[in-house]
PDB file of C-alpha atoms in Angstrom:
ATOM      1  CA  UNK A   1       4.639  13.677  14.022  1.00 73.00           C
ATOM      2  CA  UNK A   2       5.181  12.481  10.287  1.00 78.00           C
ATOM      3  CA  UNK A   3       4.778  14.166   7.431  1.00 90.00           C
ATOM      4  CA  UNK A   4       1.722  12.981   5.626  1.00 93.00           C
ATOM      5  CA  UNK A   5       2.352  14.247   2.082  1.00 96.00           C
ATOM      6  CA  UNK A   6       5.644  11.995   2.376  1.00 96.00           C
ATOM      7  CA  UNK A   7       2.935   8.586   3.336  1.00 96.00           C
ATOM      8  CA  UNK A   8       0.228   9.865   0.690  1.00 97.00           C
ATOM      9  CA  UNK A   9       3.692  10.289  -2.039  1.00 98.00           C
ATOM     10  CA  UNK A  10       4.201   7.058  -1.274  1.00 98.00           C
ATOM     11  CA  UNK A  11       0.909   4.978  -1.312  1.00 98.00           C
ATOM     12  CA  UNK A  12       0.274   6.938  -4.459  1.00 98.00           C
ATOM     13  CA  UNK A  13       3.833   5.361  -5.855  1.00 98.00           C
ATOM     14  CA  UNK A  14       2.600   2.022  -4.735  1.00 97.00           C
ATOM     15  CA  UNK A  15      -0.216   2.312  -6.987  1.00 97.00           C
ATOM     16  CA  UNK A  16       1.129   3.426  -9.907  1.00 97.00           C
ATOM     17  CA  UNK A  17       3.104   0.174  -9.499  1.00 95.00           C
ATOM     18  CA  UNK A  18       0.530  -2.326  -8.934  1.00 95.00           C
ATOM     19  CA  UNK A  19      -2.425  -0.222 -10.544  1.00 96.00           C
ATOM     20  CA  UNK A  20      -1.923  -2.685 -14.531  1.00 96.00           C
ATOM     21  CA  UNK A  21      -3.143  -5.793 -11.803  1.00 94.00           C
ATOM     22  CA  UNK A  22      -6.147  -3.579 -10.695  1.00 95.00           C
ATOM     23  CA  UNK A  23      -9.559  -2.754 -11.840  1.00 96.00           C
ATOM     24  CA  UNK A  24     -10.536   0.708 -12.229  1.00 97.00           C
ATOM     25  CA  UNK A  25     -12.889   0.809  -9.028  1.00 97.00           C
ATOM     26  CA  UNK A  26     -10.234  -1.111  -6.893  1.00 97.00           C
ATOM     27  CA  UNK A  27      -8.004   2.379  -7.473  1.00 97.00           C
ATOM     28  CA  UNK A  28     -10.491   4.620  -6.994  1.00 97.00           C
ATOM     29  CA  UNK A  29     -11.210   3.049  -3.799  1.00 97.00           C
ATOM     30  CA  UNK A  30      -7.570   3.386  -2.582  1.00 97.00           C
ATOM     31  CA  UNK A  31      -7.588   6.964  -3.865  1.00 98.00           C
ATOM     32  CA  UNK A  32     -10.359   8.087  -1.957  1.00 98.00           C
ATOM     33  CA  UNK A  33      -9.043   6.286   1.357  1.00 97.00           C
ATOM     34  CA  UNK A  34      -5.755   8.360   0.728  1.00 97.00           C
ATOM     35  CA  UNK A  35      -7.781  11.390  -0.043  1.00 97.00           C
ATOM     36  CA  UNK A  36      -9.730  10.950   3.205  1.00 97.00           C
ATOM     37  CA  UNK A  37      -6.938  10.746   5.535  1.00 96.00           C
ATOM     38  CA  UNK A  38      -7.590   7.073   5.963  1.00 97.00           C
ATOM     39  CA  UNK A  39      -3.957   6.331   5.381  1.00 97.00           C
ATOM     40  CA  UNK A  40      -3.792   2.869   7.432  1.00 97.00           C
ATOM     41  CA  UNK A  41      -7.523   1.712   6.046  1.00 98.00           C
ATOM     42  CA  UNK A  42      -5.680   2.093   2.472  1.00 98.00           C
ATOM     43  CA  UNK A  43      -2.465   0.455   2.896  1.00 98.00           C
ATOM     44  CA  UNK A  44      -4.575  -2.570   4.728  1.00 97.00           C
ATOM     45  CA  UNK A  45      -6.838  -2.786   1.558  1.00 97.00           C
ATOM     46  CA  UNK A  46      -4.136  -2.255  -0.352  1.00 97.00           C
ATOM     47  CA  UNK A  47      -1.899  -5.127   0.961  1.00 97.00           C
ATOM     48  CA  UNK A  48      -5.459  -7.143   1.092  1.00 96.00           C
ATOM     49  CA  UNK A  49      -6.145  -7.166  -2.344  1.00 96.00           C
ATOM     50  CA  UNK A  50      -2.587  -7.959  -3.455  1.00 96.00           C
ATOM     51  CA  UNK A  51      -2.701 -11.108  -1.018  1.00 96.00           C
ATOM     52  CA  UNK A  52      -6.477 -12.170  -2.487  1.00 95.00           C
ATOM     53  CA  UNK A  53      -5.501 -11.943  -6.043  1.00 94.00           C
ATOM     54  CA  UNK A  54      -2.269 -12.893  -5.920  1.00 94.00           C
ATOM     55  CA  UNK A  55      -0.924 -10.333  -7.596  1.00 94.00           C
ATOM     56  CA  UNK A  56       3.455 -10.162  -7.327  1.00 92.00           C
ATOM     57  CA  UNK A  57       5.222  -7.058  -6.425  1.00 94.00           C
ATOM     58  CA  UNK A  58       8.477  -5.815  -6.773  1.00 94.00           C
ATOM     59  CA  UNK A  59      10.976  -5.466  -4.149  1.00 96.00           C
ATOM     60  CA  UNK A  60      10.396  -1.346  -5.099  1.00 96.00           C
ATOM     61  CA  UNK A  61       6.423  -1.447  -4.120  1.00 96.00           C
ATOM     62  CA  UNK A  62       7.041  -4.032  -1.085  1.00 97.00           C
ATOM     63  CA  UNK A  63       9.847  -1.572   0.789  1.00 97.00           C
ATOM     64  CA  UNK A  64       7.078   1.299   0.105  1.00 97.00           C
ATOM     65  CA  UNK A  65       4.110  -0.509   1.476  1.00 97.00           C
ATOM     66  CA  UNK A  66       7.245  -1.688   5.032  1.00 97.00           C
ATOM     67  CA  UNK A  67       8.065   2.485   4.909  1.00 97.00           C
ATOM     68  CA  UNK A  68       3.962   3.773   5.064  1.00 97.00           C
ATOM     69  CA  UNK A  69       3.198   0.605   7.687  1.00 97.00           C
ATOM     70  CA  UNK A  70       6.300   1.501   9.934  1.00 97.00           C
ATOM     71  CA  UNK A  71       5.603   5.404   9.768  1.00 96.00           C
ATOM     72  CA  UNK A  72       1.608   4.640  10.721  1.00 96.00           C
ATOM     73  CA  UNK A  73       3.169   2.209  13.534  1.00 96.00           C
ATOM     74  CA  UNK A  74       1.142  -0.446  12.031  1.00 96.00           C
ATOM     75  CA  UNK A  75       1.459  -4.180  12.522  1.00 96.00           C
ATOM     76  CA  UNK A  76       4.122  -5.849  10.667  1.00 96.00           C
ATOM     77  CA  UNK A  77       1.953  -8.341   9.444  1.00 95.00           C
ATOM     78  CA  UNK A  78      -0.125  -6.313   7.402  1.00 94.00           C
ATOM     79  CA  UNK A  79       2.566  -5.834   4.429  1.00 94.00           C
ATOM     80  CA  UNK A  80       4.785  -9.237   5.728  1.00 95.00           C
ATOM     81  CA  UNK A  81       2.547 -11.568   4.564  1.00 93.00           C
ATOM     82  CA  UNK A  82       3.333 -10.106   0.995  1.00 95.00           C
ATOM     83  CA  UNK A  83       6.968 -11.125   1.202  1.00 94.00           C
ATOM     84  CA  UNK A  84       6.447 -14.442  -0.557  1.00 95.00           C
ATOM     85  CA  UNK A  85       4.798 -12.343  -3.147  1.00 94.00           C
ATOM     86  CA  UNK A  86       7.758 -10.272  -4.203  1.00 95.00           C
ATOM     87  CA  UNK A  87       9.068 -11.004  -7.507  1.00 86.00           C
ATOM     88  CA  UNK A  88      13.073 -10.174  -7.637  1.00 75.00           C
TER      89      UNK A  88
END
């Protein structure tokens, strides 16, 4: 079993990265998926909206996005199509 606080510490640090790209409602929205439990449902909308608006990431925010998707057991894809995304 994983330690959840360790996933939500780290989505939260994902967002604090990326949140100057996103609108106000776009971080609530994550928020409330972490606060729910819904830990998967917000690192796939999290990953989705970096892919639809293009926003870059650093190398920081990308390993934390591989770290919550390989403690959920989630497909790779979900955070490897960012890769090309990831400003060094």
């Amino acid at each position: 079993m994983f330690d959840y606080k360790v996933v939500e510490s780290k989505l939260h640090q994902v967002i604090n990265i990326i949140k100057p790209q996103l609108s106000e409602t776009q971080v609530e929205f994550i928020i409330s998926d972490i606060q729910a439990g819904e830990w998967n449902l917000a690192l796939e909308t999290v990953c989705d909206l970096l892919i639809e608006e293009e926003i870059p990431l650093d190398l920081k925010g990308y390993e934390l996005l591989e770290e919550v998707g390989n403690t959920l057991n989630m497909e790779q894809e979900t955070w490897e199509m960012l890769k090309v995304q990831v400003a060094p």
